[in-house]
PDB file of C-alpha atoms in Angstrom:
ATOM      1  CA  ALA A   1      40.265 -46.486 -57.443  1.00 71.00           C
ATOM      2  CA  GLN A   2      37.051 -44.676 -56.674  1.00 80.00           C
ATOM      3  CA  THR A   3      33.802 -45.830 -58.207  1.00 91.00           C
ATOM      4  CA  VAL A   4      30.334 -44.592 -58.100  1.00 96.00           C
ATOM      5  CA  THR A   5      27.323 -46.820 -58.680  1.00 97.00           C
ATOM      6  CA  GLN A   6      23.853 -45.932 -59.482  1.00 97.00           C
ATOM      7  CA  SER A   7      21.623 -48.886 -59.440  1.00 95.00           C
ATOM      8  CA  GLN A   8      18.559 -47.403 -60.683  1.00 96.00           C
ATOM      9  CA  PRO A   9      18.720 -46.826 -64.604  1.00 96.00           C
ATOM     10  CA  GLU A  10      15.214 -45.304 -64.766  1.00 97.00           C
ATOM     11  CA  MET A  11      12.684 -43.848 -62.308  1.00 97.00           C
ATOM     12  CA  SER A  12       9.371 -42.245 -62.650  1.00 97.00           C
ATOM     13  CA  VAL A  13       7.174 -40.157 -60.141  1.00 98.00           C
ATOM     14  CA  GLN A  14       4.037 -38.357 -59.991  1.00 98.00           C
ATOM     15  CA  GLU A  15       4.085 -34.677 -60.088  1.00 97.00           C
ATOM     16  CA  ALA A  16       4.137 -33.315 -56.331  1.00 97.00           C
ATOM     17  CA  GLU A  17       5.272 -36.548 -54.874  1.00 98.00           C
ATOM     18  CA  THR A  18       8.571 -37.669 -53.571  1.00 98.00           C
ATOM     19  CA  VAL A  19      11.223 -39.584 -54.911  1.00 98.00           C
ATOM     20  CA  THR A  20      14.622 -40.898 -53.763  1.00 98.00           C
ATOM     21  CA  LEU A  21      17.449 -41.811 -56.281  1.00 98.00           C
ATOM     22  CA  SER A  22      20.329 -44.071 -54.745  1.00 98.00           C
ATOM     23  CA  CYS A  23      24.094 -43.765 -55.089  1.00 98.00           C
ATOM     24  CA  THR A  24      26.870 -45.701 -53.480  1.00 97.00           C
ATOM     25  CA  TYR A  25      30.478 -45.347 -53.726  1.00 96.00           C
ATOM     26  CA  ASP A  26      33.770 -47.018 -53.002  1.00 94.00           C
ATOM     27  CA  THR A  27      36.766 -45.238 -51.799  1.00 91.00           C
ATOM     28  CA  SER A  28      39.507 -45.471 -49.498  1.00 89.00           C
ATOM     29  CA  GLU A  29      39.821 -41.854 -48.852  1.00 87.00           C
ATOM     30  CA  ASN A  30      38.647 -39.940 -45.821  1.00 87.00           C
ATOM     31  CA  ASN A  31      38.301 -36.540 -47.067  1.00 87.00           C
ATOM     32  CA  TYR A  32      36.068 -36.172 -50.272  1.00 91.00           C
ATOM     33  CA  TYR A  33      33.187 -34.368 -51.662  1.00 92.00           C
ATOM     34  CA  LEU A  34      29.982 -35.751 -53.248  1.00 94.00           C
ATOM     35  CA  PHE A  35      27.632 -34.230 -55.690  1.00 95.00           C
ATOM     36  CA  TRP A  36      24.366 -34.745 -57.635  1.00 97.00           C
ATOM     37  CA  TYR A  37      24.095 -33.250 -60.995  1.00 96.00           C
ATOM     38  CA  LYS A  38      21.107 -32.913 -63.155  1.00 96.00           C
ATOM     39  CA  GLN A  39      21.369 -33.222 -66.983  1.00 96.00           C
ATOM     40  CA  PRO A  40      17.989 -32.158 -68.803  1.00 95.00           C
ATOM     41  CA  PRO A  41      17.423 -32.993 -72.342  1.00 91.00           C
ATOM     42  CA  SER A  42      19.545 -29.935 -73.187  1.00 89.00           C
ATOM     43  CA  ARG A  43      22.550 -31.652 -71.921  1.00 91.00           C
ATOM     44  CA  GLN A  44      23.617 -28.890 -69.664  1.00 92.00           C
ATOM     45  CA  MET A  45      25.118 -30.298 -66.435  1.00 93.00           C
ATOM     46  CA  ILE A  46      23.620 -28.455 -63.409  1.00 92.00           C
ATOM     47  CA  LEU A  47      24.667 -28.857 -59.888  1.00 92.00           C
ATOM     48  CA  VAL A  48      21.850 -29.697 -57.766  1.00 96.00           C
ATOM     49  CA  ILE A  49      23.516 -30.388 -54.291  1.00 95.00           C
ATOM     50  CA  ARG A  50      26.947 -31.297 -52.882  1.00 93.00           C
ATOM     51  CA  GLN A  51      28.085 -32.947 -49.527  1.00 94.00           C
ATOM     52  CA  GLU A  52      31.612 -32.639 -47.979  1.00 91.00           C
ATOM     53  CA  ALA A  53      32.362 -35.854 -46.379  1.00 92.00           C
ATOM     54  CA  TYR A  54      33.643 -34.380 -43.147  1.00 90.00           C
ATOM     55  CA  LYS A  55      30.170 -32.897 -42.449  1.00 90.00           C
ATOM     56  CA  GLN A  56      27.503 -35.154 -40.504  1.00 87.00           C
ATOM     57  CA  GLN A  57      24.740 -32.766 -41.392  1.00 93.00           C
ATOM     58  CA  ASN A  58      22.967 -33.832 -44.431  1.00 96.00           C
ATOM     59  CA  ALA A  59      22.931 -31.070 -47.023  1.00 95.00           C
ATOM     60  CA  THR A  60      19.716 -29.602 -48.301  1.00 96.00           C
ATOM     61  CA  GLU A  61      18.724 -27.120 -51.324  1.00 94.00           C
ATOM     62  CA  ASN A  62      15.213 -26.140 -51.244  1.00 96.00           C
ATOM     63  CA  ARG A  63      13.227 -29.229 -52.596  1.00 97.00           C
ATOM     64  CA  PHE A  64      16.414 -31.398 -52.736  1.00 98.00           C
ATOM     65  CA  SER A  65      18.077 -32.930 -49.815  1.00 97.00           C
ATOM     66  CA  VAL A  66      20.538 -35.999 -49.333  1.00 98.00           C
ATOM     67  CA  ASN A  67      20.854 -38.856 -46.957  1.00 97.00           C
ATOM     68  CA  PHE A  68      24.700 -39.070 -46.448  1.00 97.00           C
ATOM     69  CA  GLN A  69      25.679 -42.326 -44.684  1.00 96.00           C
ATOM     70  CA  LYS A  70      29.457 -42.406 -44.732  1.00 95.00           C
ATOM     71  CA  ALA A  71      29.909 -45.830 -42.963  1.00 94.00           C
ATOM     72  CA  ALA A  72      27.824 -47.413 -45.450  1.00 96.00           C
ATOM     73  CA  LYS A  73      29.280 -45.205 -48.508  1.00 96.00           C
ATOM     74  CA  SER A  74      25.744 -44.111 -49.517  1.00 97.00           C
ATOM     75  CA  PHE A  75      24.577 -40.878 -50.866  1.00 97.00           C
ATOM     76  CA  SER A  76      20.994 -40.835 -51.983  1.00 98.00           C
ATOM     77  CA  LEU A  77      18.956 -37.899 -53.343  1.00 98.00           C
ATOM     78  CA  LYS A  78      15.530 -37.129 -52.168  1.00 98.00           C
ATOM     79  CA  ILE A  79      13.388 -34.760 -54.497  1.00 98.00           C
ATOM     80  CA  SER A  80      10.382 -33.339 -52.596  1.00 98.00           C
ATOM     81  CA  ASP A  81       7.333 -31.953 -54.250  1.00 98.00           C
ATOM     82  CA  SER A  82       8.351 -33.216 -57.793  1.00 98.00           C
ATOM     83  CA  GLN A  83       7.844 -30.951 -60.501  1.00 97.00           C
ATOM     84  CA  LEU A  84       7.699 -31.586 -64.381  1.00 97.00           C
ATOM     85  CA  GLY A  85      11.111 -29.701 -64.848  1.00 96.00           C
ATOM     86  CA  ASP A  86      12.878 -32.183 -62.605  1.00 97.00           C
ATOM     87  CA  THR A  87      12.640 -34.669 -65.367  1.00 97.00           C
ATOM     88  CA  ALA A  88      16.242 -35.176 -66.174  1.00 97.00           C
ATOM     89  CA  MET A  89      19.205 -37.655 -65.990  1.00 97.00           C
ATOM     90  CA  TYR A  90      20.690 -37.393 -62.513  1.00 98.00           C
ATOM     91  CA  PHE A  91      24.341 -38.144 -62.088  1.00 97.00           C
ATOM     92  CA  CYS A  92      26.079 -38.905 -58.609  1.00 97.00           C
ATOM     93  CA  ALA A  93      29.589 -37.715 -58.422  1.00 95.00           C
ATOM     94  CA  PHE A  94      32.860 -38.209 -56.374  1.00 93.00           C
ATOM     95  CA  THR A  95      35.771 -35.910 -55.945  1.00 89.00           C
ATOM     96  CA  SER A  96      38.516 -37.130 -53.527  1.00 84.00           C
ATOM     97  CA  TYR A  97      40.408 -34.136 -51.816  1.00 77.00           C
ATOM     98  CA  ASN A  98      43.721 -35.683 -52.804  1.00 69.00           C
ATOM     99  CA  ASN A  99      42.742 -36.368 -56.426  1.00 66.00           C
ATOM    100  CA  ASN A 100      40.895 -33.543 -58.066  1.00 67.00           C
ATOM    101  CA  ASP A 101      39.098 -35.030 -61.027  1.00 77.00           C
ATOM    102  CA  MET A 102      35.442 -36.096 -60.607  1.00 86.00           C
ATOM    103  CA  ARG A 103      34.010 -39.682 -61.113  1.00 90.00           C
ATOM    104  CA  PHE A 104      30.439 -40.172 -62.216  1.00 94.00           C
ATOM    105  CA  GLY A 105      27.843 -42.712 -61.801  1.00 96.00           C
ATOM    106  CA  ALA A 106      25.924 -44.357 -64.833  1.00 96.00           C
ATOM    107  CA  GLY A 107      23.074 -41.939 -64.056  1.00 97.00           C
ATOM    108  CA  THR A 108      19.290 -42.400 -63.338  1.00 97.00           C
ATOM    109  CA  ARG A 109      16.767 -41.118 -65.834  1.00 97.00           C
ATOM    110  CA  LEU A 110      14.014 -39.509 -63.735  1.00 98.00           C
ATOM    111  CA  THR A 111      10.399 -38.897 -65.334  1.00 98.00           C
ATOM    112  CA  VAL A 112       8.172 -36.825 -63.645  1.00 98.00           C
ATOM    113  CA  LYS A 113       4.389 -37.489 -64.709  1.00 97.00           C
ATOM    114  CA  PRO A 114       1.493 -35.128 -64.653  1.00 96.00           C
TER     115      PRO A 114
ATOM    116  CA  GLY B   1      28.374 -16.157 -61.535  1.00 68.00           C
ATOM    117  CA  ALA B   2      30.670 -19.161 -62.426  1.00 78.00           C
ATOM    118  CA  VAL B   3      29.899 -19.395 -66.146  1.00 90.00           C
ATOM    119  CA  VAL B   4      31.717 -21.747 -68.440  1.00 94.00           C
ATOM    120  CA  SER B   5      31.594 -21.079 -72.163  1.00 95.00           C
ATOM    121  CA  GLN B   6      32.166 -23.821 -74.628  1.00 97.00           C
ATOM    122  CA  HIS B   7      32.333 -23.316 -78.461  1.00 96.00           C
ATOM    123  CA  PRO B   8      31.203 -24.475 -80.781  1.00 97.00           C
ATOM    124  CA  SER B   9      28.000 -26.023 -79.567  1.00 96.00           C
ATOM    125  CA  TRP B  10      27.834 -28.217 -82.703  1.00 96.00           C
ATOM    126  CA  VAL B  11      30.123 -29.234 -85.424  1.00 96.00           C
ATOM    127  CA  ILE B  12      29.928 -31.332 -88.442  1.00 96.00           C
ATOM    128  CA  CYS B  13      33.049 -32.066 -90.504  1.00 94.00           C
ATOM    129  CA  LYS B  14      34.525 -34.735 -92.725  1.00 95.00           C
ATOM    130  CA  SER B  15      36.742 -37.549 -91.855  1.00 96.00           C
ATOM    131  CA  GLY B  16      40.394 -36.572 -91.469  1.00 96.00           C
ATOM    132  CA  THR B  17      40.006 -33.086 -90.434  1.00 95.00           C
ATOM    133  CA  SER B  18      41.068 -31.722 -86.965  1.00 96.00           C
ATOM    134  CA  VAL B  19      38.447 -30.074 -84.946  1.00 97.00           C
ATOM    135  CA  LYS B  20      39.222 -27.571 -82.043  1.00 97.00           C
ATOM    136  CA  ILE B  21      36.848 -26.933 -79.083  1.00 97.00           C
ATOM    137  CA  GLU B  22      37.256 -24.089 -76.667  1.00 97.00           C
ATOM    138  CA  CYS B  23      36.120 -24.036 -73.116  1.00 96.00           C
ATOM    139  CA  ARG B  24      36.328 -20.542 -71.313  1.00 96.00           C
ATOM    140  CA  SER B  25      35.510 -19.486 -67.760  1.00 93.00           C
ATOM    141  CA  LEU B  26      33.988 -16.187 -68.318  1.00 93.00           C
ATOM    142  CA  ASP B  27      33.751 -14.627 -64.865  1.00 89.00           C
ATOM    143  CA  PHE B  28      36.603 -16.666 -62.746  1.00 90.00           C
ATOM    144  CA  GLN B  29      40.142 -17.974 -63.014  1.00 89.00           C
ATOM    145  CA  ALA B  30      40.430 -21.751 -63.305  1.00 87.00           C
ATOM    146  CA  THR B  31      43.974 -23.509 -62.840  1.00 85.00           C
ATOM    147  CA  THR B  32      42.170 -26.688 -63.707  1.00 88.00           C
ATOM    148  CA  MET B  33      39.884 -27.678 -66.242  1.00 92.00           C
ATOM    149  CA  PHE B  34      38.553 -31.019 -67.225  1.00 93.00           C
ATOM    150  CA  TRP B  35      37.602 -32.695 -70.594  1.00 96.00           C
ATOM    151  CA  TYR B  36      34.634 -35.344 -70.561  1.00 96.00           C
ATOM    152  CA  ARG B  37      33.247 -37.549 -73.331  1.00 96.00           C
ATOM    153  CA  GLN B  38      29.553 -38.590 -73.213  1.00 95.00           C
ATOM    154  CA  PHE B  39      28.121 -41.277 -75.587  1.00 92.00           C
ATOM    155  CA  PRO B  40      24.305 -41.448 -75.708  1.00 88.00           C
ATOM    156  CA  LYS B  41      22.583 -42.440 -72.833  1.00 86.00           C
ATOM    157  CA  GLN B  42      25.741 -42.984 -70.929  1.00 91.00           C
ATOM    158  CA  SER B  43      27.683 -41.115 -68.401  1.00 93.00           C
ATOM    159  CA  LEU B  44      30.300 -38.627 -68.459  1.00 94.00           C
ATOM    160  CA  MET B  45      33.785 -40.179 -69.030  1.00 93.00           C
ATOM    161  CA  LEU B  46      36.902 -38.056 -67.962  1.00 92.00           C
ATOM    162  CA  MET B  47      39.114 -37.963 -70.560  1.00 95.00           C
ATOM    163  CA  ALA B  48      42.124 -35.602 -69.303  1.00 94.00           C
ATOM    164  CA  THR B  49      42.663 -33.004 -66.728  1.00 92.00           C
ATOM    165  CA  SER B  50      43.806 -29.817 -68.051  1.00 89.00           C
ATOM    166  CA  ASN B  51      46.544 -27.674 -65.909  1.00 86.00           C
ATOM    167  CA  GLU B  52      47.271 -24.179 -66.806  1.00 85.00           C
ATOM    168  CA  GLY B  53      50.991 -23.912 -67.859  1.00 83.00           C
ATOM    169  CA  SER B  54      51.703 -27.709 -67.696  1.00 85.00           C
ATOM    170  CA  LYS B  55      50.947 -30.639 -69.866  1.00 88.00           C
ATOM    171  CA  ALA B  56      47.516 -32.134 -69.537  1.00 92.00           C
ATOM    172  CA  THR B  57      47.030 -35.469 -67.476  1.00 92.00           C
ATOM    173  CA  TYR B  58      45.171 -38.104 -69.551  1.00 94.00           C
ATOM    174  CA  GLU B  59      43.087 -41.011 -68.606  1.00 92.00           C
ATOM    175  CA  GLN B  60      44.118 -44.464 -69.224  1.00 92.00           C
ATOM    176  CA  GLY B  61      43.108 -45.259 -72.712  1.00 94.00           C
ATOM    177  CA  VAL B  62      42.779 -41.784 -73.913  1.00 95.00           C
ATOM    178  CA  GLU B  63      45.246 -41.011 -77.020  1.00 94.00           C
ATOM    179  CA  LYS B  64      47.376 -38.171 -76.117  1.00 93.00           C
ATOM    180  CA  ASP B  65      48.312 -37.318 -79.988  1.00 94.00           C
ATOM    181  CA  LYS B  66      44.506 -37.765 -80.941  1.00 96.00           C
ATOM    182  CA  PHE B  67      42.989 -35.539 -78.196  1.00 97.00           C
ATOM    183  CA  LEU B  68      45.498 -32.374 -77.874  1.00 96.00           C
ATOM    184  CA  ILE B  69      44.808 -30.331 -74.799  1.00 94.00           C
ATOM    185  CA  ASN B  70      46.159 -26.825 -74.578  1.00 91.00           C
ATOM    186  CA  HIS B  71      45.512 -24.773 -71.340  1.00 89.00           C
ATOM    187  CA  ALA B  72      47.436 -21.427 -71.953  1.00 83.00           C
ATOM    188  CA  SER B  73      45.578 -19.030 -69.553  1.00 90.00           C
ATOM    189  CA  LEU B  74      43.722 -19.290 -66.546  1.00 90.00           C
ATOM    190  CA  THR B  75      40.549 -18.782 -68.510  1.00 93.00           C
ATOM    191  CA  LEU B  76      40.800 -20.850 -71.411  1.00 94.00           C
ATOM    192  CA  SER B  77      41.520 -24.566 -72.339  1.00 95.00           C
ATOM    193  CA  THR B  78      41.300 -26.110 -75.768  1.00 96.00           C
ATOM    194  CA  LEU B  79      40.802 -29.629 -76.948  1.00 97.00           C
ATOM    195  CA  THR B  80      41.677 -30.597 -80.558  1.00 97.00           C
ATOM    196  CA  VAL B  81      40.521 -33.755 -82.240  1.00 97.00           C
ATOM    197  CA  THR B  82      43.164 -34.389 -84.812  1.00 96.00           C
ATOM    198  CA  SER B  83      42.402 -36.280 -87.849  1.00 95.00           C
ATOM    199  CA  ALA B  84      38.898 -37.004 -86.643  1.00 95.00           C
ATOM    200  CA  HIS B  85      36.956 -40.146 -87.625  1.00 95.00           C
ATOM    201  CA  PRO B  86      33.439 -41.393 -87.530  1.00 95.00           C
ATOM    202  CA  GLU B  87      34.355 -43.166 -84.151  1.00 95.00           C
ATOM    203  CA  ASP B  88      35.304 -39.826 -82.543  1.00 96.00           C
ATOM    204  CA  SER B  89      31.823 -38.782 -82.889  1.00 96.00           C
ATOM    205  CA  SER B  90      30.265 -37.843 -79.357  1.00 96.00           C
ATOM    206  CA  PHE B  91      29.396 -35.264 -76.955  1.00 96.00           C
ATOM    207  CA  TYR B  92      32.341 -33.546 -75.253  1.00 97.00           C
ATOM    208  CA  ILE B  93      31.906 -31.598 -72.242  1.00 97.00           C
ATOM    209  CA  CYS B  94      34.473 -29.294 -70.359  1.00 96.00           C
ATOM    210  CA  SER B  95      34.363 -27.989 -66.669  1.00 94.00           C
ATOM    211  CA  ALA B  96      36.250 -25.689 -64.651  1.00 91.00           C
ATOM    212  CA  ARG B  97      36.704 -25.265 -61.041  1.00 85.00           C
ATOM    213  CA  PRO B  98      37.076 -21.787 -59.904  1.00 83.00           C
ATOM    214  CA  GLY B  99      40.436 -20.981 -58.120  1.00 74.00           C
ATOM    215  CA  GLN B 100      44.225 -21.364 -58.449  1.00 66.00           C
ATOM    216  CA  ASP B 101      44.334 -24.266 -55.981  1.00 64.00           C
ATOM    217  CA  PRO B 102      44.286 -27.425 -58.038  1.00 56.00           C
ATOM    218  CA  TYR B 103      42.774 -29.210 -54.845  1.00 59.00           C
ATOM    219  CA  SER B 104      39.952 -26.533 -54.314  1.00 62.00           C
ATOM    220  CA  ASN B 105      36.812 -27.672 -52.827  1.00 65.00           C
ATOM    221  CA  GLN B 106      34.852 -25.520 -54.934  1.00 72.00           C
ATOM    222  CA  PRO B 107      32.610 -27.449 -57.385  1.00 78.00           C
ATOM    223  CA  GLN B 108      33.316 -27.737 -61.097  1.00 84.00           C
ATOM    224  CA  HIS B 109      31.214 -25.622 -63.414  1.00 90.00           C
ATOM    225  CA  PHE B 110      30.254 -27.319 -66.819  1.00 94.00           C
ATOM    226  CA  GLY B 111      30.059 -25.827 -70.244  1.00 95.00           C
ATOM    227  CA  ASP B 112      27.077 -26.654 -72.462  1.00 95.00           C
ATOM    228  CA  GLY B 113      28.886 -29.200 -74.334  1.00 96.00           C
ATOM    229  CA  THR B 114      30.016 -29.862 -78.123  1.00 97.00           C
ATOM    230  CA  ARG B 115      28.261 -32.404 -80.423  1.00 96.00           C
ATOM    231  CA  LEU B 116      30.824 -33.618 -82.568  1.00 97.00           C
ATOM    232  CA  SER B 117      29.687 -35.437 -85.658  1.00 96.00           C
ATOM    233  CA  ILE B 118      32.347 -36.903 -88.194  1.00 95.00           C
ATOM    234  CA  LEU B 119      30.999 -38.008 -91.534  1.00 94.00           C
TER     235      LEU B 119
END
């Protein structure tokens, strides 16, 4: 079974600074996808970034980038130039190509301070 | 694009009643939809995978007779909480993956969730 671990329940960062959220996962699959979702207080799930495991290049989306280390089964999210609107719960998620459901980590509550 | 509409957003009802939650993909078709449950300050827990035209696949520990899922079309899945009790109170979220390939690499798109409160 696949598991996703987020070891940082809460983090905070000053506005305009950079923060990195950690995620590790466990799987025996070789083909899979990894995601970071953001859940603000409205509780809407918003896709931040995704990474295909077969791609060596780290995904980037504007201020968001990942550090994907397949051998270490690590998938961290870096948020640059943090903004107040980035305050939210962030969930790391895993989907195997052979099993199409999605498994989530416990989440990291990020607070951006002015 | 890729909008998922979930209705109702909030429902309060008496213990013993049944509640139906709808999940619609508005601008795409989805062979597969998913239902999650989220307790306060916790993560999303997959309850079941809803497959159009076939029976849903439930996760271990989820009562099939308590949480009825119907996926009658490529744009609609419903979750019915039968004979709801206070312990069923939670936040329920659906998601849908575009395409008719159940193993599509398209990301899931989430509805806005339903807050269910059973008195």
